[in-house]
Amino acid sequence: MKKTWSMDRATKRRIRASAIRLFMQKKYSIKFLTLTFSKFVKHEIANECLSRFLENCKKNYGLNGYLVVRENHKSGTPHYHCLFDIPFHYFSTLNLAYRDWE
């Protein structure tokens, strides 16, 4: 399989250190989510949707901490890989909370 992206060593170290810190300081069990868009979205709009979703999760779902990494699909549309320190919620509930901002 051909690698379609690359990341410099310093960025990898920062992400790894942030993930370790999140795991060491977690209040709940860590959940992994991938947030995508159903159609092409500009980066600015995607970032705004992510910000609103994170604020919603903090306010209404008890989000304690998170790590988010943006990646692009081949089409250029961004998607986000997330680690969340959040109490148990069904993924369908979090999916609805995200879709409200898409």
PDB file of N, CA and C in Angstrom:
ATOM      1  N   MET A   1       0.841  -1.171   0.000  1.00  0.00           N
ATOM      2  CA  MET A   1       0.000   0.000   0.000  1.00  0.00           C
ATOM      3  C   MET A   1       0.891   1.240   0.000  1.00  0.00           C
ATOM      4  N   LYS A   2       0.587   2.174  -0.868  1.00  0.00           N
ATOM      5  CA  LYS A   2       1.380   3.383  -0.981  1.00  0.00           C
ATOM      6  C   LYS A   2       0.961   4.395   0.085  1.00  0.00           C
ATOM      7  N   LYS A   3       1.926   4.966   0.770  1.00  0.00           N
ATOM      8  CA  LYS A   3       1.678   5.978   1.784  1.00  0.00           C
ATOM      9  C   LYS A   3       1.258   7.274   1.096  1.00  0.00           C
ATOM     10  N   THR A   4       0.155   7.866   1.542  1.00  0.00           N
ATOM     11  CA  THR A   4      -0.361   9.062   0.884  1.00  0.00           C
ATOM     12  C   THR A   4      -0.088  10.336   1.671  1.00  0.00           C
ATOM     13  N   TRP A   5       0.516  10.235   2.819  1.00  0.00           N
ATOM     14  CA  TRP A   5       0.804  11.415   3.622  1.00  0.00           C
ATOM     15  C   TRP A   5       2.076  11.179   4.418  1.00  0.00           C
ATOM     16  N   SER A   6       2.633  12.236   4.931  1.00  0.00           N
ATOM     17  CA  SER A   6       3.807  12.111   5.786  1.00  0.00           C
ATOM     18  C   SER A   6       3.737  13.169   6.880  1.00  0.00           C
ATOM     19  N   MET A   7       4.512  12.920   7.916  1.00  0.00           N
ATOM     20  CA  MET A   7       4.530  13.829   9.050  1.00  0.00           C
ATOM     21  C   MET A   7       5.972  13.912   9.545  1.00  0.00           C
ATOM     22  N   ASP A   8       6.423  15.107   9.868  1.00  0.00           N
ATOM     23  CA  ASP A   8       7.799  15.239  10.334  1.00  0.00           C
ATOM     24  C   ASP A   8       7.935  14.694  11.760  1.00  0.00           C
ATOM     25  N   ARG A   9       9.140  14.417  12.152  1.00  0.00           N
ATOM     26  CA  ARG A   9       9.411  13.786  13.446  1.00  0.00           C
ATOM     27  C   ARG A   9       8.957  14.637  14.621  1.00  0.00           C
ATOM     28  N   ALA A  10       9.148  15.929  14.532  1.00  0.00           N
ATOM     29  CA  ALA A  10       8.767  16.814  15.630  1.00  0.00           C
ATOM     30  C   ALA A  10       7.252  16.778  15.858  1.00  0.00           C
ATOM     31  N   THR A  11       6.491  16.776  14.776  1.00  0.00           N
ATOM     32  CA  THR A  11       5.031  16.706  14.884  1.00  0.00           C
ATOM     33  C   THR A  11       4.609  15.375  15.487  1.00  0.00           C
ATOM     34  N   LYS A  12       5.232  14.294  15.038  1.00  0.00           N
ATOM     35  CA  LYS A  12       4.929  12.974  15.611  1.00  0.00           C
ATOM     36  C   LYS A  12       5.201  12.955  17.102  1.00  0.00           C
ATOM     37  N   ARG A  13       6.309  13.548  17.527  1.00  0.00           N
ATOM     38  CA  ARG A  13       6.643  13.581  18.960  1.00  0.00           C
ATOM     39  C   ARG A  13       5.627  14.388  19.751  1.00  0.00           C
ATOM     40  N   ARG A  14       5.190  15.524  19.210  1.00  0.00           N
ATOM     41  CA  ARG A  14       4.196  16.349  19.907  1.00  0.00           C
ATOM     42  C   ARG A  14       2.878  15.610  20.060  1.00  0.00           C
ATOM     43  N   ILE A  15       2.438  14.936  18.995  1.00  0.00           N
ATOM     44  CA  ILE A  15       1.179  14.187  19.048  1.00  0.00           C
ATOM     45  C   ILE A  15       1.303  13.043  20.051  1.00  0.00           C
ATOM     46  N   ARG A  16       2.414  12.317  19.976  1.00  0.00           N
ATOM     47  CA  ARG A  16       2.625  11.192  20.900  1.00  0.00           C
ATOM     48  C   ARG A  16       2.642  11.688  22.349  1.00  0.00           C
ATOM     49  N   ALA A  17       3.351  12.770  22.626  1.00  0.00           N
ATOM     50  CA  ALA A  17       3.416  13.317  23.981  1.00  0.00           C
ATOM     51  C   ALA A  17       2.039  13.770  24.461  1.00  0.00           C
ATOM     52  N   SER A  18       1.258  14.380  23.578  1.00  0.00           N
ATOM     53  CA  SER A  18      -0.099  14.818  23.944  1.00  0.00           C
ATOM     54  C   SER A  18      -0.990  13.627  24.250  1.00  0.00           C
ATOM     55  N   ALA A  19      -0.865  12.566  23.463  1.00  0.00           N
ATOM     56  CA  ALA A  19      -1.668  11.360  23.695  1.00  0.00           C
ATOM     57  C   ALA A  19      -1.288  10.715  25.030  1.00  0.00           C
ATOM     58  N   ILE A  20      -0.015  10.631  25.313  1.00  0.00           N
ATOM     59  CA  ILE A  20       0.433  10.047  26.582  1.00  0.00           C
ATOM     60  C   ILE A  20      -0.074  10.881  27.750  1.00  0.00           C
ATOM     61  N   ARG A  21       0.022  12.210  27.638  1.00  0.00           N
ATOM     62  CA  ARG A  21      -0.469  13.097  28.695  1.00  0.00           C
ATOM     63  C   ARG A  21      -1.969  12.904  28.913  1.00  0.00           C
ATOM     64  N   LEU A  22      -2.727  12.780  27.821  1.00  0.00           N
ATOM     65  CA  LEU A  22      -4.163  12.555  27.920  1.00  0.00           C
ATOM     66  C   LEU A  22      -4.454  11.249  28.659  1.00  0.00           C
ATOM     67  N   PHE A  23      -3.738  10.185  28.320  1.00  0.00           N
ATOM     68  CA  PHE A  23      -3.946   8.900  28.978  1.00  0.00           C
ATOM     69  C   PHE A  23      -3.544   8.949  30.450  1.00  0.00           C
ATOM     70  N   MET A  24      -2.481   9.663  30.772  1.00  0.00           N
ATOM     71  CA  MET A  24      -2.011   9.731  32.157  1.00  0.00           C
ATOM     72  C   MET A  24      -2.957  10.566  33.036  1.00  0.00           C
ATOM     73  N   GLN A  25      -3.592  11.562  32.465  1.00  0.00           N
ATOM     74  CA  GLN A  25      -4.436  12.472  33.237  1.00  0.00           C
ATOM     75  C   GLN A  25      -5.930  12.196  33.059  1.00  0.00           C
ATOM     76  N   LYS A  26      -6.258  11.095  32.406  1.00  0.00           N
ATOM     77  CA  LYS A  26      -7.666  10.835  32.075  1.00  0.00           C
ATOM     78  C   LYS A  26      -8.521  10.663  33.325  1.00  0.00           C
ATOM     79  N   LYS A  27      -9.752  11.103  33.191  1.00  0.00           N
ATOM     80  CA  LYS A  27     -10.748  10.949  34.240  1.00  0.00           C
ATOM     81  C   LYS A  27     -11.670   9.775  33.908  1.00  0.00           C
ATOM     82  N   TYR A  28     -11.902   9.540  32.613  1.00  0.00           N
ATOM     83  CA  TYR A  28     -12.771   8.478  32.135  1.00  0.00           C
ATOM     84  C   TYR A  28     -11.953   7.566  31.225  1.00  0.00           C
ATOM     85  N   SER A  29     -12.588   6.574  30.642  1.00  0.00           N
ATOM     86  CA  SER A  29     -11.856   5.773  29.658  1.00  0.00           C
ATOM     87  C   SER A  29     -11.816   6.560  28.342  1.00  0.00           C
ATOM     88  N   ILE A  30     -10.742   6.392  27.611  1.00  0.00           N
ATOM     89  CA  ILE A  30     -10.524   7.142  26.371  1.00  0.00           C
ATOM     90  C   ILE A  30     -11.315   6.506  25.229  1.00  0.00           C
ATOM     91  N   LYS A  31     -11.984   7.335  24.460  1.00  0.00           N
ATOM     92  CA  LYS A  31     -12.727   6.886  23.277  1.00  0.00           C
ATOM     93  C   LYS A  31     -12.043   7.421  22.026  1.00  0.00           C
ATOM     94  N   PHE A  32     -12.029   6.605  20.977  1.00  0.00           N
ATOM     95  CA  PHE A  32     -11.473   7.019  19.683  1.00  0.00           C
ATOM     96  C   PHE A  32     -12.624   7.268  18.731  1.00  0.00           C
ATOM     97  N   LEU A  33     -12.629   8.420  18.088  1.00  0.00           N
ATOM     98  CA  LEU A  33     -13.652   8.756  17.100  1.00  0.00           C
ATOM     99  C   LEU A  33     -12.977   9.293  15.846  1.00  0.00           C
ATOM    100  N   THR A  34     -13.607   9.054  14.713  1.00  0.00           N
ATOM    101  CA  THR A  34     -13.218   9.692  13.466  1.00  0.00           C
ATOM    102  C   THR A  34     -14.406  10.515  13.004  1.00  0.00           C
ATOM    103  N   LEU A  35     -14.194  11.795  12.828  1.00  0.00           N
ATOM    104  CA  LEU A  35     -15.259  12.709  12.409  1.00  0.00           C
ATOM    105  C   LEU A  35     -15.060  13.035  10.939  1.00  0.00           C
ATOM    106  N   THR A  36     -16.079  12.774  10.134  1.00  0.00           N
ATOM    107  CA  THR A  36     -16.009  13.012   8.693  1.00  0.00           C
ATOM    108  C   THR A  36     -17.173  13.886   8.250  1.00  0.00           C
ATOM    109  N   PHE A  37     -17.115  14.320   7.024  1.00  0.00           N
ATOM    110  CA  PHE A  37     -18.190  15.111   6.423  1.00  0.00           C
ATOM    111  C   PHE A  37     -18.768  14.333   5.251  1.00  0.00           C
ATOM    112  N   SER A  38     -20.068  14.468   5.041  1.00  0.00           N
ATOM    113  CA  SER A  38     -20.735  13.715   3.983  1.00  0.00           C
ATOM    114  C   SER A  38     -20.519  14.329   2.596  1.00  0.00           C
ATOM    115  N   LYS A  39     -20.012  15.549   2.544  1.00  0.00           N
ATOM    116  CA  LYS A  39     -19.741  16.217   1.268  1.00  0.00           C
ATOM    117  C   LYS A  39     -18.487  17.063   1.413  1.00  0.00           C
ATOM    118  N   PHE A  40     -18.002  17.624   0.307  1.00  0.00           N
ATOM    119  CA  PHE A  40     -16.806  18.455   0.347  1.00  0.00           C
ATOM    120  C   PHE A  40     -17.047  19.675   1.217  1.00  0.00           C
ATOM    121  N   VAL A  41     -16.101  19.948   2.102  1.00  0.00           N
ATOM    122  CA  VAL A  41     -16.180  21.091   3.012  1.00  0.00           C
ATOM    123  C   VAL A  41     -14.814  21.778   3.024  1.00  0.00           C
ATOM    124  N   LYS A  42     -14.817  23.097   2.994  1.00  0.00           N
ATOM    125  CA  LYS A  42     -13.565  23.843   3.099  1.00  0.00           C
ATOM    126  C   LYS A  42     -12.991  23.680   4.509  1.00  0.00           C
ATOM    127  N   HIS A  43     -11.677  23.812   4.610  1.00  0.00           N
ATOM    128  CA  HIS A  43     -10.989  23.634   5.891  1.00  0.00           C
ATOM    129  C   HIS A  43     -11.513  24.593   6.957  1.00  0.00           C
ATOM    130  N   GLU A  44     -11.783  25.832   6.598  1.00  0.00           N
ATOM    131  CA  GLU A  44     -12.256  26.820   7.569  1.00  0.00           C
ATOM    132  C   GLU A  44     -13.601  26.403   8.163  1.00  0.00           C
ATOM    133  N   ILE A  45     -14.498  25.931   7.304  1.00  0.00           N
ATOM    134  CA  ILE A  45     -15.820  25.500   7.767  1.00  0.00           C
ATOM    135  C   ILE A  45     -15.686  24.234   8.608  1.00  0.00           C
ATOM    136  N   ALA A  46     -14.827  23.315   8.183  1.00  0.00           N
ATOM    137  CA  ALA A  46     -14.606  22.083   8.947  1.00  0.00           C
ATOM    138  C   ALA A  46     -14.068  22.400  10.335  1.00  0.00           C
ATOM    139  N   ASN A  47     -13.122  23.331  10.420  1.00  0.00           N
ATOM    140  CA  ASN A  47     -12.568  23.716  11.718  1.00  0.00           C
ATOM    141  C   ASN A  47     -13.623  24.353  12.613  1.00  0.00           C
ATOM    142  N   GLU A  48     -14.490  25.162  12.025  1.00  0.00           N
ATOM    143  CA  GLU A  48     -15.572  25.782  12.791  1.00  0.00           C
ATOM    144  C   GLU A  48     -16.543  24.720  13.317  1.00  0.00           C
ATOM    145  N   CYS A  49     -16.875  23.746  12.480  1.00  0.00           N
ATOM    146  CA  CYS A  49     -17.747  22.644  12.910  1.00  0.00           C
ATOM    147  C   CYS A  49     -17.106  21.866  14.044  1.00  0.00           C
ATOM    148  N   LEU A  50     -15.817  21.591  13.933  1.00  0.00           N
ATOM    149  CA  LEU A  50     -15.117  20.879  14.990  1.00  0.00           C
ATOM    150  C   LEU A  50     -15.134  21.674  16.290  1.00  0.00           C
ATOM    151  N   SER A  51     -14.871  22.963  16.218  1.00  0.00           N
ATOM    152  CA  SER A  51     -14.872  23.808  17.418  1.00  0.00           C
ATOM    153  C   SER A  51     -16.235  23.802  18.098  1.00  0.00           C
ATOM    154  N   ARG A  52     -17.282  23.923  17.323  1.00  0.00           N
ATOM    155  CA  ARG A  52     -18.639  23.901  17.891  1.00  0.00           C
ATOM    156  C   ARG A  52     -18.955  22.548  18.515  1.00  0.00           C
ATOM    157  N   PHE A  53     -18.530  21.477  17.844  1.00  0.00           N
ATOM    158  CA  PHE A  53     -18.757  20.136  18.376  1.00  0.00           C
ATOM    159  C   PHE A  53     -18.021  19.953  19.698  1.00  0.00           C
ATOM    160  N   LEU A  54     -16.780  20.401  19.770  1.00  0.00           N
ATOM    161  CA  LEU A  54     -16.013  20.265  21.012  1.00  0.00           C
ATOM    162  C   LEU A  54     -16.644  21.074  22.142  1.00  0.00           C
ATOM    163  N   GLU A  55     -17.082  22.281  21.849  1.00  0.00           N
ATOM    164  CA  GLU A  55     -17.756  23.092  22.867  1.00  0.00           C
ATOM    165  C   GLU A  55     -19.049  22.416  23.338  1.00  0.00           C
ATOM    166  N   ASN A  56     -19.803  21.851  22.406  1.00  0.00           N
ATOM    167  CA  ASN A  56     -21.022  21.130  22.743  1.00  0.00           C
ATOM    168  C   ASN A  56     -20.708  19.940  23.647  1.00  0.00           C
ATOM    169  N   CYS A  57     -19.646  19.206  23.315  1.00  0.00           N
ATOM    170  CA  CYS A  57     -19.267  18.036  24.127  1.00  0.00           C
ATOM    171  C   CYS A  57     -18.812  18.444  25.519  1.00  0.00           C
ATOM    172  N   LYS A  58     -18.102  19.557  25.624  1.00  0.00           N
ATOM    173  CA  LYS A  58     -17.679  20.044  26.940  1.00  0.00           C
ATOM    174  C   LYS A  58     -18.887  20.445  27.776  1.00  0.00           C
ATOM    175  N   LYS A  59     -19.792  21.172  27.166  1.00  0.00           N
ATOM    176  CA  LYS A  59     -20.942  21.730  27.875  1.00  0.00           C
ATOM    177  C   LYS A  59     -21.990  20.668  28.226  1.00  0.00           C
ATOM    178  N   ASN A  60     -22.285  19.765  27.295  1.00  0.00           N
ATOM    179  CA  ASN A  60     -23.423  18.861  27.466  1.00  0.00           C
ATOM    180  C   ASN A  60     -23.081  17.393  27.708  1.00  0.00           C
ATOM    181  N   TYR A  61     -21.834  16.993  27.443  1.00  0.00           N
ATOM    182  CA  TYR A  61     -21.500  15.565  27.519  1.00  0.00           C
ATOM    183  C   TYR A  61     -20.327  15.263  28.447  1.00  0.00           C
ATOM    184  N   GLY A  62     -19.805  16.259  29.141  1.00  0.00           N
ATOM    185  CA  GLY A  62     -18.757  16.032  30.125  1.00  0.00           C
ATOM    186  C   GLY A  62     -17.372  15.768  29.555  1.00  0.00           C
ATOM    187  N   LEU A  63     -17.081  16.293  28.372  1.00  0.00           N
ATOM    188  CA  LEU A  63     -15.759  16.111  27.771  1.00  0.00           C
ATOM    189  C   LEU A  63     -14.707  16.712  28.694  1.00  0.00           C
ATOM    190  N   ASN A  64     -13.780  15.870  29.134  1.00  0.00           N
ATOM    191  CA  ASN A  64     -12.749  16.294  30.078  1.00  0.00           C
ATOM    192  C   ASN A  64     -11.447  16.689  29.383  1.00  0.00           C
ATOM    193  N   GLY A  65     -11.097  16.019  28.303  1.00  0.00           N
ATOM    194  CA  GLY A  65      -9.880  16.303  27.559  1.00  0.00           C
ATOM    195  C   GLY A  65      -9.956  15.648  26.193  1.00  0.00           C
ATOM    196  N   TYR A  66      -9.118  16.100  25.276  1.00  0.00           N
ATOM    197  CA  TYR A  66      -9.164  15.533  23.929  1.00  0.00           C
ATOM    198  C   TYR A  66      -7.861  15.791  23.192  1.00  0.00           C
ATOM    199  N   LEU A  67      -7.650  14.999  22.176  1.00  0.00           N
ATOM    200  CA  LEU A  67      -6.564  15.182  21.212  1.00  0.00           C
ATOM    201  C   LEU A  67      -7.192  14.983  19.845  1.00  0.00           C
ATOM    202  N   VAL A  68      -6.996  15.946  18.962  1.00  0.00           N
ATOM    203  CA  VAL A  68      -7.582  15.886  17.625  1.00  0.00           C
ATOM    204  C   VAL A  68      -6.479  16.105  16.591  1.00  0.00           C
ATOM    205  N   VAL A  69      -6.461  15.244  15.573  1.00  0.00           N
ATOM    206  CA  VAL A  69      -5.513  15.378  14.468  1.00  0.00           C
ATOM    207  C   VAL A  69      -6.317  15.431  13.169  1.00  0.00           C
ATOM    208  N   ARG A  70      -6.055  16.463  12.363  1.00  0.00           N
ATOM    209  CA  ARG A  70      -6.749  16.607  11.080  1.00  0.00           C
ATOM    210  C   ARG A  70      -5.963  15.887   9.985  1.00  0.00           C
ATOM    211  N   GLU A  71      -6.717  15.237   9.107  1.00  0.00           N
ATOM    212  CA  GLU A  71      -6.137  14.573   7.947  1.00  0.00           C
ATOM    213  C   GLU A  71      -7.058  14.850   6.770  1.00  0.00           C
ATOM    214  N   ASN A  72      -6.524  14.844   5.564  1.00  0.00           N
ATOM    215  CA  ASN A  72      -7.339  15.083   4.373  1.00  0.00           C
ATOM    216  C   ASN A  72      -7.626  13.784   3.640  1.00  0.00           C
ATOM    217  N   HIS A  73      -8.863  13.673   3.132  1.00  0.00           N
ATOM    218  CA  HIS A  73      -9.180  12.598   2.196  1.00  0.00           C
ATOM    219  C   HIS A  73      -8.485  12.908   0.877  1.00  0.00           C
ATOM    220  N   LYS A  74      -8.486  11.978  -0.033  1.00  0.00           N
ATOM    221  CA  LYS A  74      -7.895  12.220  -1.351  1.00  0.00           C
ATOM    222  C   LYS A  74      -8.582  13.387  -2.061  1.00  0.00           C
ATOM    223  N   SER A  75      -9.865  13.594  -1.763  1.00  0.00           N
ATOM    224  CA  SER A  75     -10.622  14.691  -2.383  1.00  0.00           C
ATOM    225  C   SER A  75     -10.238  16.056  -1.820  1.00  0.00           C
ATOM    226  N   GLY A  76      -9.495  16.069  -0.715  1.00  0.00           N
ATOM    227  CA  GLY A  76      -9.122  17.329  -0.078  1.00  0.00           C
ATOM    228  C   GLY A  76     -10.001  17.681   1.104  1.00  0.00           C
ATOM    229  N   THR A  77     -11.096  16.964   1.291  1.00  0.00           N
ATOM    230  CA  THR A  77     -11.982  17.216   2.420  1.00  0.00           C
ATOM    231  C   THR A  77     -11.313  16.743   3.706  1.00  0.00           C
ATOM    232  N   PRO A  78     -11.272  17.594   4.725  1.00  0.00           N
ATOM    233  CA  PRO A  78     -10.647  17.178   5.976  1.00  0.00           C
ATOM    234  C   PRO A  78     -11.532  16.211   6.767  1.00  0.00           C
ATOM    235  N   HIS A  79     -10.894  15.388   7.568  1.00  0.00           N
ATOM    236  CA  HIS A  79     -11.583  14.598   8.584  1.00  0.00           C
ATOM    237  C   HIS A  79     -10.684  14.585   9.806  1.00  0.00           C
ATOM    238  N   TYR A  80     -11.236  14.237  10.941  1.00  0.00           N
ATOM    239  CA  TYR A  80     -10.521  14.362  12.198  1.00  0.00           C
ATOM    240  C   TYR A  80     -10.469  13.028  12.921  1.00  0.00           C
ATOM    241  N   HIS A  81      -9.287  12.689  13.437  1.00  0.00           N
ATOM    242  CA  HIS A  81      -9.114  11.533  14.305  1.00  0.00           C
ATOM    243  C   HIS A  81      -9.014  12.090  15.726  1.00  0.00           C
ATOM    244  N   CYS A  82      -9.844  11.572  16.629  1.00  0.00           N
ATOM    245  CA  CYS A  82      -9.956  12.154  17.961  1.00  0.00           C
ATOM    246  C   CYS A  82      -9.797  11.109  19.056  1.00  0.00           C
ATOM    247  N   LEU A  83      -9.139  11.501  20.131  1.00  0.00           N
ATOM    248  CA  LEU A  83      -9.143  10.771  21.382  1.00  0.00           C
ATOM    249  C   LEU A  83      -9.898  11.645  22.370  1.00  0.00           C
ATOM    250  N   PHE A  84     -10.944  11.103  22.974  1.00  0.00           N
ATOM    251  CA  PHE A  84     -11.774  11.858  23.906  1.00  0.00           C
ATOM    252  C   PHE A  84     -11.727  11.224  25.281  1.00  0.00           C
ATOM    253  N   ASP A  85     -11.516  12.043  26.293  1.00  0.00           N
ATOM    254  CA  ASP A  85     -11.676  11.638  27.688  1.00  0.00           C
ATOM    255  C   ASP A  85     -13.072  12.116  28.074  1.00  0.00           C
ATOM    256  N   ILE A  86     -14.021  11.204  27.975  1.00  0.00           N
ATOM    257  CA  ILE A  86     -15.436  11.573  28.111  1.00  0.00           C
ATOM    258  C   ILE A  86     -16.179  10.423  28.793  1.00  0.00           C
ATOM    259  N   PRO A  87     -17.193  10.746  29.621  1.00  0.00           N
ATOM    260  CA  PRO A  87     -17.981   9.656  30.221  1.00  0.00           C
ATOM    261  C   PRO A  87     -18.680   8.846  29.133  1.00  0.00           C
ATOM    262  N   PHE A  88     -19.175   7.685  29.499  1.00  0.00           N
ATOM    263  CA  PHE A  88     -19.832   6.826  28.517  1.00  0.00           C
ATOM    264  C   PHE A  88     -21.053   7.517  27.924  1.00  0.00           C
ATOM    265  N   HIS A  89     -21.101   7.532  26.603  1.00  0.00           N
ATOM    266  CA  HIS A  89     -22.268   7.942  25.825  1.00  0.00           C
ATOM    267  C   HIS A  89     -22.307   7.011  24.631  1.00  0.00           C
ATOM    268  N   TYR A  90     -23.490   6.633  24.214  1.00  0.00           N
ATOM    269  CA  TYR A  90     -23.585   5.840  22.992  1.00  0.00           C
ATOM    270  C   TYR A  90     -23.028   6.662  21.841  1.00  0.00           C
ATOM    271  N   PHE A  91     -22.317   5.988  20.946  1.00  0.00           N
ATOM    272  CA  PHE A  91     -21.741   6.713  19.811  1.00  0.00           C
ATOM    273  C   PHE A  91     -22.821   7.366  18.972  1.00  0.00           C
ATOM    274  N   SER A  92     -24.013   6.758  18.930  1.00  0.00           N
ATOM    275  CA  SER A  92     -25.102   7.375  18.161  1.00  0.00           C
ATOM    276  C   SER A  92     -25.462   8.747  18.742  1.00  0.00           C
ATOM    277  N   THR A  93     -25.356   8.910  20.058  1.00  0.00           N
ATOM    278  CA  THR A  93     -25.627  10.198  20.696  1.00  0.00           C
ATOM    279  C   THR A  93     -24.575  11.225  20.289  1.00  0.00           C
ATOM    280  N   LEU A  94     -23.306  10.819  20.345  1.00  0.00           N
ATOM    281  CA  LEU A  94     -22.236  11.736  19.933  1.00  0.00           C
ATOM    282  C   LEU A  94     -22.307  12.029  18.439  1.00  0.00           C
ATOM    283  N   ASN A  95     -22.722  11.036  17.660  1.00  0.00           N
ATOM    284  CA  ASN A  95     -22.872  11.235  16.219  1.00  0.00           C
ATOM    285  C   ASN A  95     -23.936  12.294  15.941  1.00  0.00           C
ATOM    286  N   LEU A  96     -25.036  12.228  16.652  1.00  0.00           N
ATOM    287  CA  LEU A  96     -26.081  13.240  16.486  1.00  0.00           C
ATOM    288  C   LEU A  96     -25.576  14.622  16.905  1.00  0.00           C
ATOM    289  N   ALA A  97     -24.803  14.661  17.984  1.00  0.00           N
ATOM    290  CA  ALA A  97     -24.249  15.939  18.446  1.00  0.00           C
ATOM    291  C   ALA A  97     -23.318  16.517  17.392  1.00  0.00           C
ATOM    292  N   TYR A  98     -22.590  15.666  16.690  1.00  0.00           N
ATOM    293  CA  TYR A  98     -21.692  16.132  15.627  1.00  0.00           C
ATOM    294  C   TYR A  98     -22.464  16.549  14.393  1.00  0.00           C
ATOM    295  N   ARG A  99     -23.425  15.755  14.000  1.00  0.00           N
ATOM    296  CA  ARG A  99     -24.196  16.040  12.777  1.00  0.00           C
ATOM    297  C   ARG A  99     -24.945  17.347  12.865  1.00  0.00           C
ATOM    298  N   ASP A 100     -25.277  17.782  14.095  1.00  0.00           N
ATOM    299  CA  ASP A 100     -25.959  19.063  14.245  1.00  0.00           C
ATOM    300  C   ASP A 100     -25.110  20.219  13.728  1.00  0.00           C
ATOM    301  N   TRP A 101     -23.779  20.040  13.722  1.00  0.00           N
ATOM    302  CA  TRP A 101     -22.879  21.126  13.311  1.00  0.00           C
ATOM    303  C   TRP A 101     -22.398  20.995  11.896  1.00  0.00           C
ATOM    304  N   GLU A 102     -22.602  19.829  11.283  1.00  0.00           N
ATOM    305  CA  GLU A 102     -22.098  19.626   9.923  1.00  0.00           C
ATOM    306  C   GLU A 102     -22.860  20.452   8.921  1.00  0.00           C
TER     307      GLU A 102
END
